[in-house]
């Protein structure tokens, strides 16, 4: 009894061709260019086979011959083969050129598609580098030069006079300045920082 289960999936039809004509249709590895007019031979050979229709055979054959694997095999020195794997003559240069152009176009389309689907977050990452730039500006500022260490002694009121340079004990580090006025125990000093303060004489260092 003849089977009526037709193969409609292109991959299933290709698998059937790999199995039925293994010397012509190569499932893995490098393929060989097919004989011109092979479709007619294929249709005649499978005329009594109810599994595949001519339409489906044509689709499967187009899929096979447009694959990158097949196009890479269409190259100088390669020979065409028939359904039984017999040589059917060398390729013409125009067929080789066409196959290589088709392969290049197909690969470029695939690459463009992958790039279009890639996440676009990478372009936003450089913006996060802004804070380090501000920090680098701070690092470029010259560090304050430490004042030379000088041993200072507490001043006496009778030793002080206006416009005299002195040091005022403010915290751990004495601050230099100039005396602007002396009023009994209070001494007015204009610091080098621009600030004028009033301090007791015991806070003046010489």
mmCIF file of N, CA, C and O in Angstrom, residues 17-64:
data_model
loop_
_atom_site.group_PDB
_atom_site.id
_atom_site.type_symbol
_atom_site.label_atom_id
_atom_site.label_comp_id
_atom_site.label_asym_id
_atom_site.label_seq_id
_atom_site.Cartn_x
_atom_site.Cartn_y
_atom_site.Cartn_z
ATOM 1 N N UNK A 17 15.907 14.057 1.413
ATOM 2 C CA UNK A 17 16.832 14.103 0.284
ATOM 3 C C UNK A 17 18.236 13.655 0.698
ATOM 4 O O UNK A 17 18.934 12.978 -0.066
ATOM 5 N N UNK A 18 18.666 14.046 1.921
ATOM 6 C CA UNK A 18 19.976 13.598 2.417
ATOM 7 C C UNK A 18 20.028 12.074 2.476
ATOM 8 O O UNK A 18 21.045 11.454 2.161
ATOM 9 N N UNK A 19 18.910 11.496 2.890
ATOM 10 C CA UNK A 19 18.852 10.039 3.063
ATOM 11 C C UNK A 19 18.731 9.319 1.715
ATOM 12 O O UNK A 19 19.359 8.279 1.494
ATOM 13 N N UNK A 20 17.936 9.904 0.792
ATOM 14 C CA UNK A 20 17.674 9.242 -0.490
ATOM 15 C C UNK A 20 18.815 9.427 -1.490
ATOM 16 O O UNK A 20 19.144 8.514 -2.261
ATOM 17 N N UNK A 21 19.430 10.622 -1.499
ATOM 18 C CA UNK A 21 20.520 10.908 -2.458
ATOM 19 C C UNK A 21 21.751 11.417 -1.693
ATOM 20 O O UNK A 21 22.142 12.583 -1.823
ATOM 21 N N UNK A 22 22.380 10.554 -0.882
ATOM 22 C CA UNK A 22 23.503 10.986 -0.031
ATOM 23 C C UNK A 22 24.743 11.430 -0.803
ATOM 24 O O UNK A 22 25.562 12.178 -0.269
ATOM 25 N N UNK A 23 24.884 10.989 -2.058
ATOM 26 C CA UNK A 23 26.051 11.386 -2.846
ATOM 27 C C UNK A 23 25.855 12.750 -3.501
ATOM 28 O O UNK A 23 26.807 13.352 -3.998
ATOM 29 N N UNK A 24 24.625 13.230 -3.476
ATOM 30 C CA UNK A 24 24.301 14.522 -4.092
ATOM 31 C C UNK A 24 24.051 15.588 -3.031
ATOM 32 O O UNK A 24 24.681 16.643 -3.031
ATOM 33 N N UNK A 25 23.128 15.277 -2.122
ATOM 34 C CA UNK A 25 22.779 16.229 -1.067
ATOM 35 C C UNK A 25 23.559 15.853 0.196
ATOM 36 O O UNK A 25 23.353 14.784 0.763
ATOM 37 N N UNK A 26 24.459 16.734 0.598
ATOM 38 C CA UNK A 26 25.353 16.458 1.719
ATOM 39 C C UNK A 26 24.833 17.149 2.973
ATOM 40 O O UNK A 26 24.643 18.369 2.996
ATOM 41 N N UNK A 27 24.568 16.350 3.999
ATOM 42 C CA UNK A 27 23.936 16.881 5.215
ATOM 43 C C UNK A 27 24.877 17.744 6.047
ATOM 44 O O UNK A 27 24.473 18.744 6.626
ATOM 45 N N UNK A 28 26.156 17.348 6.135
ATOM 46 C CA UNK A 28 27.109 18.089 6.967
ATOM 47 C C UNK A 28 28.414 18.304 6.218
ATOM 48 O O UNK A 28 28.770 17.522 5.340
ATOM 49 N N UNK A 29 29.113 19.378 6.598
ATOM 50 C CA UNK A 29 30.406 19.652 5.978
ATOM 51 C C UNK A 29 30.268 20.348 4.639
ATOM 52 O O UNK A 29 29.229 20.915 4.301
ATOM 53 N N UNK A 30 31.323 20.284 3.854
ATOM 54 C CA UNK A 30 31.368 20.994 2.586
ATOM 55 C C UNK A 30 30.469 20.327 1.545
ATOM 56 O O UNK A 30 30.472 19.107 1.391
ATOM 57 N N UNK A 31 29.704 21.137 0.860
ATOM 58 C CA UNK A 31 28.807 20.619 -0.186
ATOM 59 C C UNK A 31 29.471 20.754 -1.557
ATOM 60 O O UNK A 31 30.534 21.349 -1.688
ATOM 61 N N UNK A 32 28.799 20.205 -2.590
ATOM 62 C CA UNK A 32 29.288 20.332 -3.962
ATOM 63 C C UNK A 32 28.214 20.995 -4.820
ATOM 64 O O UNK A 32 27.018 20.788 -4.584
ATOM 65 N N UNK A 33 28.611 21.789 -5.799
ATOM 66 C CA UNK A 33 27.641 22.447 -6.680
ATOM 67 C C UNK A 33 26.795 21.395 -7.417
ATOM 68 O O UNK A 33 27.305 20.346 -7.821
ATOM 69 N N UNK A 34 25.516 21.693 -7.589
ATOM 70 C CA UNK A 34 24.605 20.745 -8.238
ATOM 71 C C UNK A 34 24.547 20.963 -9.754
ATOM 72 O O UNK A 34 24.774 22.066 -10.246
ATOM 73 N N UNK A 35 24.230 19.901 -10.441
ATOM 74 C CA UNK A 35 24.073 19.923 -11.900
ATOM 75 C C UNK A 35 22.988 20.924 -12.290
ATOM 76 O O UNK A 35 21.957 21.029 -11.632
ATOM 77 N N UNK A 36 23.229 21.670 -13.376
ATOM 78 C CA UNK A 36 22.197 22.571 -13.889
ATOM 79 C C UNK A 36 21.044 21.714 -14.428
ATOM 80 O O UNK A 36 21.255 20.769 -15.176
ATOM 81 N N UNK A 37 19.839 22.058 -14.002
ATOM 82 C CA UNK A 37 18.679 21.255 -14.418
ATOM 83 C C UNK A 37 18.434 20.065 -13.511
ATOM 84 O O UNK A 37 17.663 19.162 -13.853
ATOM 85 N N UNK A 38 19.073 20.056 -12.333
ATOM 86 C CA UNK A 38 18.927 18.923 -11.406
ATOM 87 C C UNK A 38 17.487 18.771 -10.935
ATOM 88 O O UNK A 38 17.026 17.651 -10.678
ATOM 89 N N UNK A 39 16.767 19.874 -10.832
ATOM 90 C CA UNK A 39 15.392 19.783 -10.336
ATOM 91 C C UNK A 39 14.547 18.855 -11.215
ATOM 92 O O UNK A 39 13.735 18.072 -10.707
ATOM 93 N N UNK A 40 14.746 18.943 -12.529
ATOM 94 C CA UNK A 40 13.972 18.089 -13.435
ATOM 95 C C UNK A 40 14.308 16.615 -13.197
ATOM 96 O O UNK A 40 13.412 15.762 -13.161
ATOM 97 N N UNK A 41 15.601 16.332 -13.012
ATOM 98 C CA UNK A 41 16.007 14.954 -12.717
ATOM 99 C C UNK A 41 15.388 14.490 -11.405
ATOM 100 O O UNK A 41 14.936 13.342 -11.276
ATOM 101 N N UNK A 42 15.382 15.374 -10.422
ATOM 102 C CA UNK A 42 14.836 15.045 -9.104
ATOM 103 C C UNK A 42 13.343 14.774 -9.195
ATOM 104 O O UNK A 42 12.831 13.810 -8.607
ATOM 105 N N UNK A 43 12.629 15.619 -9.946
ATOM 106 C CA UNK A 43 11.181 15.440 -10.093
ATOM 107 C C UNK A 43 10.858 14.115 -10.786
ATOM 108 O O UNK A 43 9.899 13.412 -10.410
ATOM 109 N N UNK A 44 11.640 13.757 -11.798
ATOM 110 C CA UNK A 44 11.401 12.500 -12.504
ATOM 111 C C UNK A 44 11.708 11.298 -11.615
ATOM 112 O O UNK A 44 10.973 10.309 -11.613
ATOM 113 N N UNK A 45 12.808 11.391 -10.850
ATOM 114 C CA UNK A 45 13.201 10.278 -9.993
ATOM 115 C C UNK A 45 12.179 10.039 -8.879
ATOM 116 O O UNK A 45 11.990 8.906 -8.444
ATOM 117 N N UNK A 46 11.538 11.130 -8.437
ATOM 118 C CA UNK A 46 10.570 11.000 -7.336
ATOM 119 C C UNK A 46 9.124 11.123 -7.820
ATOM 120 O O UNK A 46 8.213 11.385 -7.022
ATOM 121 N N UNK A 47 8.901 10.907 -9.134
ATOM 122 C CA UNK A 47 7.549 11.044 -9.699
ATOM 123 C C UNK A 47 6.543 10.113 -9.041
ATOM 124 O O UNK A 47 5.375 10.464 -8.860
ATOM 125 N N UNK A 48 6.980 8.934 -8.653
ATOM 126 C CA UNK A 48 6.071 7.959 -8.052
ATOM 127 C C UNK A 48 6.077 7.999 -6.531
ATOM 128 O O UNK A 48 5.459 7.160 -5.878
ATOM 129 N N UNK A 49 6.804 8.966 -5.979
ATOM 130 C CA UNK A 49 6.893 9.066 -4.521
ATOM 131 C C UNK A 49 5.836 10.055 -4.034
ATOM 132 O O UNK A 49 5.877 11.247 -4.352
ATOM 133 N N UNK A 50 4.915 9.554 -3.248
ATOM 134 C CA UNK A 50 3.809 10.407 -2.786
ATOM 135 C C UNK A 50 4.180 11.270 -1.590
ATOM 136 O O UNK A 50 3.373 12.090 -1.138
ATOM 137 N N UNK A 51 5.398 11.111 -1.070
ATOM 138 C CA UNK A 51 5.781 11.869 0.127
ATOM 139 C C UNK A 51 6.028 13.339 -0.169
ATOM 140 O O UNK A 51 5.837 14.188 0.700
ATOM 141 N N UNK A 52 6.506 13.625 -1.382
ATOM 142 C CA UNK A 52 6.865 15.017 -1.691
ATOM 143 C C UNK A 52 6.206 15.473 -2.989
ATOM 144 O O UNK A 52 6.047 14.703 -3.933
ATOM 145 N N UNK A 53 5.849 16.738 -3.022
ATOM 146 C CA UNK A 53 5.277 17.329 -4.233
ATOM 147 C C UNK A 53 6.353 18.133 -4.937
ATOM 148 O O UNK A 53 7.381 18.473 -4.346
ATOM 149 N N UNK A 54 6.130 18.453 -6.211
ATOM 150 C CA UNK A 54 7.111 19.247 -6.949
ATOM 151 C C UNK A 54 7.309 20.617 -6.299
ATOM 152 O O UNK A 54 8.422 21.145 -6.255
ATOM 153 N N UNK A 55 6.198 21.176 -5.822
ATOM 154 C CA UNK A 55 6.287 22.503 -5.195
ATOM 155 C C UNK A 55 7.190 22.470 -3.974
ATOM 156 O O UNK A 55 8.066 23.330 -3.794
ATOM 157 N N UNK A 56 6.981 21.469 -3.125
ATOM 158 C CA UNK A 56 7.794 21.354 -1.912
ATOM 159 C C UNK A 56 9.250 21.016 -2.243
ATOM 160 O O UNK A 56 10.173 21.474 -1.574
ATOM 161 N N UNK A 57 9.450 20.218 -3.294
ATOM 162 C CA UNK A 57 10.813 19.900 -3.722
ATOM 163 C C UNK A 57 11.549 21.158 -4.167
ATOM 164 O O UNK A 57 12.729 21.352 -3.861
ATOM 165 N N UNK A 58 10.837 22.026 -4.888
ATOM 166 C CA UNK A 58 11.450 23.261 -5.386
ATOM 167 C C UNK A 58 11.859 24.165 -4.214
ATOM 168 O O UNK A 58 12.936 24.762 -4.223
ATOM 169 N N UNK A 59 10.980 24.248 -3.198
ATOM 170 C CA UNK A 59 11.280 25.064 -2.015
ATOM 171 C C UNK A 59 12.498 24.518 -1.283
ATOM 172 O O UNK A 59 13.401 25.261 -0.877
ATOM 173 N N UNK A 60 12.540 23.202 -1.108
ATOM 174 C CA UNK A 60 13.655 22.575 -0.396
ATOM 175 C C UNK A 60 14.967 22.763 -1.160
ATOM 176 O O UNK A 60 16.018 23.030 -0.567
ATOM 177 N N UNK A 61 14.901 22.628 -2.493
ATOM 178 C CA UNK A 61 16.098 22.780 -3.313
ATOM 179 C C UNK A 61 16.616 24.216 -3.242
ATOM 180 O O UNK A 61 17.823 24.459 -3.180
ATOM 181 N N UNK A 62 15.676 25.180 -3.215
ATOM 182 C CA UNK A 62 16.067 26.592 -3.105
ATOM 183 C C UNK A 62 16.724 26.863 -1.750
ATOM 184 O O UNK A 62 17.714 27.602 -1.653
ATOM 185 N N UNK A 63 16.173 26.255 -0.687
ATOM 186 C CA UNK A 63 16.763 26.405 0.651
ATOM 187 C C UNK A 63 18.189 25.850 0.683
ATOM 188 O O UNK A 63 19.098 26.463 1.232
ATOM 189 N N UNK A 64 18.372 24.699 0.073
ATOM 190 C CA UNK A 64 19.686 24.036 0.072
ATOM 191 C C UNK A 64 20.723 24.867 -0.688
ATOM 192 O O UNK A 64 21.841 25.065 -0.212
#
